Amino acid sequence: MLRRMSLGATVFLLCTTAALACGKERWTVKTGADRDAGSIDTAAQVATIADLTELHAPLHPNSRPKTRFKEELKTFQISGILTVIKKEKDEDYHLIISDADDEEQTMIVESVSPSCAVGSIFTQEIEDVRLAIDQKLGVIKGKKNPNIRVTVTGVAFFDPIHGQEGVAPNGIELHPILEITFQ
């Protein structure tokens, strides 16, 4: 009986710790659990990083904490070089993709932790992406520089620019990633 109670308490603490680590800022939008998620066009438009950095960014992305801007209802597919991957405090994998022809041009794409995607319409895709990354690169604990070609499909998301490594000039990201392929 004592052993069961101890095990139950341990599981509760682990779940609570994971939940506390998940993000807060526009989190339902970042994970596809917002009220607009069902309106996302999941037919991916093939684009370049340059194409996405030319999209008009909203002046104040955080002004819509639980709803999407027009461009955030679109899904894009980009290819490039995965130059950096690191695990963030919110349990996301932060990936920096650079243009294969212009490595100065970069953008961020994010792999959401499945444990932080409660209520997402993309739960299966989020799980599949995290599994694919972990299988290819190992579980990410710190920072790695894989420098390998990837193709990533994800939902457009505008993040306020706040000094993030690899951020696009307009703050565009693909968040969450719905598919990743390593070449």
mmCIF file of C-alpha atoms in Angstrom:
data_model
loop_
_atom_site.group_PDB
_atom_site.id
_atom_site.type_symbol
_atom_site.label_atom_id
_atom_site.label_comp_id
_atom_site.label_asym_id
_atom_site.label_seq_id
_atom_site.Cartn_x
_atom_site.Cartn_y
_atom_site.Cartn_z
ATOM 1 C CA MET A 1 0.000 0.000 0.000
ATOM 2 C CA LEU A 2 2.784 2.418 0.948
ATOM 3 C CA ARG A 3 4.647 1.479 -2.228
ATOM 4 C CA ARG A 4 1.570 2.245 -4.368
ATOM 5 C CA MET A 5 1.096 5.601 -2.684
ATOM 6 C CA SER A 6 4.759 6.446 -3.213
ATOM 7 C CA LEU A 7 4.566 5.455 -6.882
ATOM 8 C CA GLY A 8 1.381 7.503 -7.321
ATOM 9 C CA ALA A 9 3.004 10.551 -5.726
ATOM 10 C CA THR A 10 6.050 10.190 -7.983
ATOM 11 C CA VAL A 11 3.916 10.005 -11.126
ATOM 12 C CA PHE A 12 1.897 13.035 -9.969
ATOM 13 C CA LEU A 13 5.052 15.068 -9.350
ATOM 14 C CA LEU A 14 6.523 14.133 -12.732
ATOM 15 C CA CYS A 15 3.315 15.131 -14.531
ATOM 16 C CA THR A 16 3.061 18.357 -12.561
ATOM 17 C CA THR A 17 6.708 19.201 -13.269
ATOM 18 C CA ALA A 18 6.216 18.607 -17.004
ATOM 19 C CA ALA A 19 3.053 20.732 -17.030
ATOM 20 C CA LEU A 20 4.794 23.585 -15.235
ATOM 21 C CA ALA A 21 7.620 23.502 -17.778
ATOM 22 C CA CYS A 22 5.275 23.974 -20.741
ATOM 23 C CA GLY A 23 5.038 27.425 -22.251
ATOM 24 C CA LYS A 24 2.466 30.084 -21.538
ATOM 25 C CA GLU A 25 2.717 32.900 -24.104
ATOM 26 C CA ARG A 26 0.179 32.129 -26.894
ATOM 27 C CA TRP A 27 0.607 28.471 -25.927
ATOM 28 C CA THR A 28 -2.701 27.214 -27.325
ATOM 29 C CA VAL A 29 -1.852 28.840 -30.669
ATOM 30 C CA LYS A 30 1.689 27.390 -30.633
ATOM 31 C CA THR A 31 0.373 23.880 -30.064
ATOM 32 C CA GLY A 32 -2.775 23.883 -32.211
ATOM 33 C CA ALA A 33 -5.160 23.805 -29.248
ATOM 34 C CA ASP A 34 -6.704 27.238 -29.908
ATOM 35 C CA ARG A 35 -10.236 27.873 -31.131
ATOM 36 C CA ASP A 36 -8.972 28.751 -34.648
ATOM 37 C CA ALA A 37 -6.965 25.537 -35.077
ATOM 38 C CA GLY A 38 -9.759 23.790 -36.984
ATOM 39 C CA SER A 39 -9.540 26.523 -39.648
ATOM 40 C CA ILE A 40 -5.850 25.900 -40.424
ATOM 41 C CA ASP A 41 -5.260 24.884 -44.031
ATOM 42 C CA THR A 42 -3.033 21.826 -43.577
ATOM 43 C CA ALA A 43 -2.246 21.529 -47.305
ATOM 44 C CA ALA A 44 1.375 22.661 -47.150
ATOM 45 C CA GLN A 45 2.516 25.459 -49.431
ATOM 46 C CA VAL A 46 6.115 24.924 -50.535
ATOM 47 C CA ALA A 47 8.111 28.033 -49.667
ATOM 48 C CA THR A 48 11.622 29.266 -49.034
ATOM 49 C CA ILE A 49 12.844 30.947 -45.881
ATOM 50 C CA ALA A 50 13.062 34.158 -47.930
ATOM 51 C CA ASP A 51 9.388 33.798 -48.933
ATOM 52 C CA LEU A 52 8.326 33.468 -45.312
ATOM 53 C CA THR A 53 10.457 36.349 -44.080
ATOM 54 C CA GLU A 54 8.682 38.598 -46.593
ATOM 55 C CA LEU A 55 5.271 37.958 -45.004
ATOM 56 C CA HIS A 56 3.800 40.949 -43.212
ATOM 57 C CA ALA A 57 4.215 40.438 -39.471
ATOM 58 C CA PRO A 58 1.600 41.749 -37.061
ATOM 59 C CA LEU A 59 2.813 44.710 -35.008
ATOM 60 C CA HIS A 60 1.924 43.064 -31.709
ATOM 61 C CA PRO A 61 1.739 39.259 -32.039
ATOM 62 C CA ASN A 62 0.903 38.859 -28.356
ATOM 63 C CA SER A 63 -2.228 40.973 -28.805
ATOM 64 C CA ARG A 64 -3.986 37.726 -29.772
ATOM 65 C CA PRO A 65 -3.130 35.332 -26.954
ATOM 66 C CA LYS A 66 -5.691 32.700 -27.985
ATOM 67 C CA THR A 67 -6.503 33.418 -31.627
ATOM 68 C CA ARG A 68 -4.594 33.475 -34.915
ATOM 69 C CA PHE A 69 -3.641 36.092 -37.454
ATOM 70 C CA LYS A 70 -4.565 35.384 -41.097
ATOM 71 C CA GLU A 71 -1.110 34.049 -42.054
ATOM 72 C CA GLU A 72 -1.157 31.723 -39.025
ATOM 73 C CA LEU A 73 -3.962 29.750 -40.684
ATOM 74 C CA LYS A 74 -1.497 28.431 -43.264
ATOM 75 C CA THR A 75 0.864 25.483 -43.349
ATOM 76 C CA PHE A 76 4.220 25.761 -45.102
ATOM 77 C CA GLN A 77 6.985 23.389 -46.135
ATOM 78 C CA ILE A 78 10.577 24.597 -46.238
ATOM 79 C CA SER A 79 13.890 22.899 -46.907
ATOM 80 C CA GLY A 80 17.283 23.926 -45.660
ATOM 81 C CA ILE A 81 20.112 23.053 -43.305
ATOM 82 C CA LEU A 82 19.370 22.220 -39.688
ATOM 83 C CA THR A 83 22.212 24.171 -38.091
ATOM 84 C CA VAL A 84 21.147 24.177 -34.431
ATOM 85 C CA ILE A 85 18.780 22.197 -32.249
ATOM 86 C CA LYS A 86 18.329 22.736 -28.530
ATOM 87 C CA LYS A 87 15.792 21.933 -25.856
ATOM 88 C CA GLU A 88 14.134 24.968 -24.323
ATOM 89 C CA LYS A 89 12.691 25.533 -20.857
ATOM 90 C CA ASP A 90 9.161 25.058 -22.246
ATOM 91 C CA GLU A 91 10.178 21.533 -23.404
ATOM 92 C CA ASP A 92 10.112 22.520 -27.107
ATOM 93 C CA TYR A 93 12.965 21.600 -29.400
ATOM 94 C CA HIS A 94 14.111 24.906 -30.925
ATOM 95 C CA LEU A 95 15.481 24.213 -34.421
ATOM 96 C CA ILE A 96 17.278 26.771 -36.559
ATOM 97 C CA ILE A 97 17.008 26.191 -40.280
ATOM 98 C CA SER A 98 19.250 28.093 -42.674
ATOM 99 C CA ASP A 99 18.712 28.536 -46.379
ATOM 100 C CA ALA A 100 20.941 26.072 -48.265
ATOM 101 C CA ASP A 101 21.998 28.839 -50.686
ATOM 102 C CA ASP A 102 22.301 31.658 -48.135
ATOM 103 C CA GLU A 103 23.191 30.443 -44.659
ATOM 104 C CA GLU A 104 22.788 33.980 -43.286
ATOM 105 C CA GLN A 105 19.051 33.627 -43.885
ATOM 106 C CA THR A 106 17.592 31.619 -40.991
ATOM 107 C CA MET A 107 14.327 30.944 -39.233
ATOM 108 C CA ILE A 108 13.098 29.033 -36.234
ATOM 109 C CA VAL A 109 10.888 25.965 -36.306
ATOM 110 C CA GLU A 110 9.684 24.303 -33.111
ATOM 111 C CA SER A 111 8.974 20.714 -32.157
ATOM 112 C CA VAL A 112 6.476 20.817 -29.311
ATOM 113 C CA SER A 113 6.815 18.300 -26.495
ATOM 114 C CA PRO A 114 3.913 15.857 -26.754
ATOM 115 C CA SER A 115 3.356 16.212 -22.998
ATOM 116 C CA CYS A 116 2.750 19.946 -23.534
ATOM 117 C CA ALA A 117 0.292 19.576 -26.423
ATOM 118 C CA VAL A 118 -2.857 18.763 -24.460
ATOM 119 C CA GLY A 119 -5.917 19.513 -26.567
ATOM 120 C CA SER A 120 -3.982 19.946 -29.814
ATOM 121 C CA ILE A 121 -5.587 18.882 -33.069
ATOM 122 C CA PHE A 122 -2.054 17.909 -34.123
ATOM 123 C CA THR A 123 -1.276 15.487 -31.280
ATOM 124 C CA GLN A 124 -0.273 12.614 -33.573
ATOM 125 C CA GLU A 125 1.894 14.799 -35.799
ATOM 126 C CA ILE A 126 3.600 16.343 -32.760
ATOM 127 C CA GLU A 127 4.364 12.875 -31.377
ATOM 128 C CA ASP A 128 5.618 11.627 -34.760
ATOM 129 C CA VAL A 129 7.924 14.632 -35.244
ATOM 130 C CA ARG A 130 9.436 14.328 -31.765
ATOM 131 C CA LEU A 131 10.015 10.597 -32.315
ATOM 132 C CA ALA A 132 11.660 11.231 -35.717
ATOM 133 C CA ILE A 133 14.010 13.839 -34.227
ATOM 134 C CA ASP A 134 14.909 11.661 -31.241
ATOM 135 C CA GLN A 135 15.562 8.665 -33.516
ATOM 136 C CA LYS A 136 17.793 10.679 -35.854
ATOM 137 C CA LEU A 137 19.656 12.887 -33.360
ATOM 138 C CA GLY A 138 19.091 11.251 -29.978
ATOM 139 C CA VAL A 139 17.072 12.837 -27.200
ATOM 140 C CA ILE A 140 18.039 16.511 -27.136
ATOM 141 C CA LYS A 141 19.213 17.698 -23.741
ATOM 142 C CA GLY A 142 21.579 20.542 -24.560
ATOM 143 C CA LYS A 143 22.525 22.134 -27.848
ATOM 144 C CA LYS A 144 23.655 20.322 -30.998
ATOM 145 C CA ASN A 145 24.885 21.525 -34.387
ATOM 146 C CA PRO A 146 23.856 18.723 -36.777
ATOM 147 C CA ASN A 147 24.365 20.641 -40.063
ATOM 148 C CA ILE A 148 22.162 18.271 -42.039
ATOM 149 C CA ARG A 149 19.591 18.872 -44.758
ATOM 150 C CA VAL A 150 15.961 18.778 -43.672
ATOM 151 C CA THR A 151 12.510 19.407 -45.025
ATOM 152 C CA VAL A 152 10.044 20.703 -42.455
ATOM 153 C CA THR A 153 6.297 21.197 -42.656
ATOM 154 C CA GLY A 154 4.594 23.303 -40.008
ATOM 155 C CA VAL A 155 2.018 25.907 -39.152
ATOM 156 C CA ALA A 156 2.947 29.578 -39.522
ATOM 157 C CA PHE A 157 3.335 31.416 -36.230
ATOM 158 C CA PHE A 158 4.501 34.946 -35.456
ATOM 159 C CA ASP A 159 6.605 35.274 -32.335
ATOM 160 C CA PRO A 160 7.651 38.663 -30.972
ATOM 161 C CA ILE A 161 11.347 39.198 -31.600
ATOM 162 C CA HIS A 162 13.114 39.039 -28.256
ATOM 163 C CA GLY A 163 16.679 38.022 -29.076
ATOM 164 C CA GLN A 164 16.000 34.403 -30.045
ATOM 165 C CA GLU A 165 18.872 32.617 -31.737
ATOM 166 C CA GLY A 166 18.114 32.162 -35.446
ATOM 167 C CA VAL A 167 15.006 34.362 -35.500
ATOM 168 C CA ALA A 168 13.715 35.554 -38.874
ATOM 169 C CA PRO A 169 13.538 39.337 -39.368
ATOM 170 C CA ASN A 170 9.729 39.278 -39.097
ATOM 171 C CA GLY A 171 9.548 36.721 -36.265
ATOM 172 C CA ILE A 172 7.919 34.047 -38.456
ATOM 173 C CA GLU A 173 8.281 30.469 -37.231
ATOM 174 C CA LEU A 174 6.767 27.124 -38.048
ATOM 175 C CA HIS A 175 5.211 26.145 -34.732
ATOM 176 C CA PRO A 176 4.322 23.359 -34.367
ATOM 177 C CA ILE A 177 6.253 21.238 -36.819
ATOM 178 C CA LEU A 178 3.864 18.697 -38.361
ATOM 179 C CA GLU A 179 6.447 16.710 -40.336
ATOM 180 C CA ILE A 180 10.213 16.529 -40.623
ATOM 181 C CA THR A 181 12.337 14.616 -43.103
ATOM 182 C CA PHE A 182 16.092 14.245 -42.878
ATOM 183 C CA GLN A 183 18.031 13.929 -46.159
#
